């Protein structure tokens, strides 16, 4: 089923536009990687604060308020750029076990983050 969906998606006009425009996929990858660096930087800085390393003048809640908007904004941008990359090259991602493992781990990380933010 996933193979047939991937084959169909590859034949859509949007996929053809993305594939034939030589700049769309590289730009999508650049945006995706830059957003990933924002997410990882935010998480590392928050983790350092939780460990008591770095800036201890700011409370943990203050650090979370500072970095959480960056984290969520970058995740949204990653979803958009990732969708463009998947539409442009569906067989590369949708049929890849590593991609689905990454998506499952990302879903777990988002669920854990949301559970902390709900409290």
Short mmCIF file of C-alpha atoms in Angstrom, two decimals:
data_model
loop_
_atom_site.label_atom_id
_atom_site.label_comp_id
_atom_site.label_asym_id
_atom_site.label_seq_id
_atom_site.Cartn_x
_atom_site.Cartn_y
_atom_site.Cartn_z
CA UNK A 1 0.00 0.00 0.00
CA UNK A 2 2.81 2.41 0.88
CA UNK A 3 4.56 1.57 -2.39
CA UNK A 4 1.48 2.37 -4.43
CA UNK A 5 0.93 5.63 -2.53
CA UNK A 6 4.57 6.57 -3.05
CA UNK A 7 4.33 5.78 -6.76
CA UNK A 8 1.15 7.85 -7.06
CA UNK A 9 2.64 10.77 -5.16
CA UNK A 10 5.67 10.74 -7.43
CA UNK A 11 3.41 11.18 -10.48
CA UNK A 12 1.50 14.20 -9.13
CA UNK A 13 2.07 17.60 -10.70
CA UNK A 14 3.36 19.07 -7.44
CA UNK A 15 5.97 16.34 -7.18
CA UNK A 16 7.00 16.95 -10.79
CA UNK A 17 7.37 20.67 -10.13
CA UNK A 18 9.55 20.00 -7.09
CA UNK A 19 11.64 17.42 -8.94
CA UNK A 20 12.18 19.60 -12.01
CA UNK A 21 13.01 22.82 -10.18
CA UNK A 22 16.66 22.30 -9.35
CA UNK A 23 16.60 24.63 -6.35
CA UNK A 24 13.57 23.40 -4.38
CA UNK A 25 15.03 20.23 -2.84
CA UNK A 26 18.37 21.82 -1.84
CA UNK A 27 16.53 24.81 -0.34
CA UNK A 28 14.18 22.45 1.52
CA UNK A 29 17.15 20.55 2.89
CA UNK A 30 18.87 23.76 4.00
CA UNK A 31 15.74 24.96 5.80
CA UNK A 32 15.25 21.52 7.35
CA UNK A 33 18.82 21.36 8.67
CA UNK A 34 18.78 24.94 9.98
CA UNK A 35 15.54 24.23 11.84
CA UNK A 36 17.03 21.03 13.22
CA UNK A 37 19.95 23.04 14.57
CA UNK A 38 17.50 25.44 16.28
CA UNK A 39 15.63 22.53 17.87
CA UNK A 40 18.80 20.81 19.05
CA UNK A 41 20.31 24.06 20.34
CA UNK A 42 17.16 24.85 22.32
CA UNK A 43 17.05 21.38 23.81
CA UNK A 44 20.76 21.38 24.69
CA UNK A 45 20.53 24.79 26.37
CA UNK A 46 17.50 23.70 28.38
CA UNK A 47 19.24 20.46 29.34
CA UNK A 48 22.35 22.36 30.45
CA UNK A 49 20.17 24.58 32.63
CA UNK A 50 18.50 21.52 34.15
CA UNK A 51 21.95 20.12 34.94
CA UNK A 52 22.97 23.42 36.55
CA UNK A 53 25.58 24.14 33.90
CA UNK A 54 25.70 27.55 32.27
CA UNK A 55 23.39 30.41 33.13
CA UNK A 56 21.97 29.78 36.59
CA UNK A 57 20.71 33.36 36.93
CA UNK A 58 17.63 32.48 34.87
CA UNK A 59 15.11 30.03 36.29
CA UNK A 60 14.31 26.80 34.51
CA UNK A 61 10.81 28.09 33.78
CA UNK A 62 12.32 31.29 32.38
CA UNK A 63 14.64 29.32 30.12
CA UNK A 64 11.72 27.19 28.96
CA UNK A 65 9.65 30.29 28.19
CA UNK A 66 12.59 31.71 26.24
CA UNK A 67 13.35 28.66 24.10
CA UNK A 68 9.99 26.89 23.71
CA UNK A 69 8.64 29.27 21.05
CA UNK A 70 11.83 28.77 19.02
CA UNK A 71 11.52 25.03 19.40
CA UNK A 72 7.88 24.83 18.26
CA UNK A 73 8.38 27.30 15.40
CA UNK A 74 11.35 25.31 14.14
CA UNK A 75 9.37 22.06 14.38
CA UNK A 76 6.58 23.55 12.28
CA UNK A 77 9.09 24.75 9.69
CA UNK A 78 10.70 21.30 9.70
CA UNK A 79 7.31 19.72 9.05
CA UNK A 80 6.71 22.05 6.11
CA UNK A 81 10.17 21.60 4.59
CA UNK A 82 10.05 17.86 5.26
CA UNK A 83 6.70 17.61 3.50
CA UNK A 84 8.15 19.35 0.47
CA UNK A 85 11.09 16.93 0.48
CA UNK A 86 8.76 13.92 0.78
CA UNK A 87 6.52 15.13 -2.03
CA UNK A 88 9.58 15.74 -4.21
CA UNK A 89 11.18 12.37 -3.55
CA UNK A 90 8.55 10.10 -1.99
CA UNK A 91 10.25 6.77 -2.65
CA UNK A 92 13.43 7.91 -0.91
CA UNK A 93 11.60 8.60 2.35
CA UNK A 94 8.29 6.77 2.49
CA UNK A 95 9.82 3.39 1.71
CA UNK A 96 12.72 3.82 4.13
CA UNK A 97 12.63 2.07 7.51
CA UNK A 98 14.98 4.65 9.04
CA UNK A 99 12.58 7.45 8.08
CA UNK A 100 9.69 5.73 9.88
CA UNK A 101 11.89 5.08 12.91
CA UNK A 102 12.77 8.78 12.97
CA UNK A 103 9.09 9.73 12.74
CA UNK A 104 8.19 7.37 15.62
CA UNK A 105 10.94 8.81 17.82
CA UNK A 106 9.89 12.35 16.90
CA UNK A 107 6.29 11.57 17.85
CA UNK A 108 7.48 10.24 21.23
CA UNK A 109 9.62 13.35 21.82
CA UNK A 110 6.73 15.66 20.95
CA UNK A 111 4.37 13.73 23.23
CA UNK A 112 6.83 13.94 26.13
CA UNK A 113 7.39 17.65 25.54
CA UNK A 114 3.66 18.30 25.41
CA UNK A 115 3.11 16.34 28.62
CA UNK A 116 5.60 18.59 30.41
CA UNK A 117 4.03 21.75 28.97
CA UNK A 118 0.48 20.75 29.94
CA UNK A 119 1.31 20.65 33.66
#
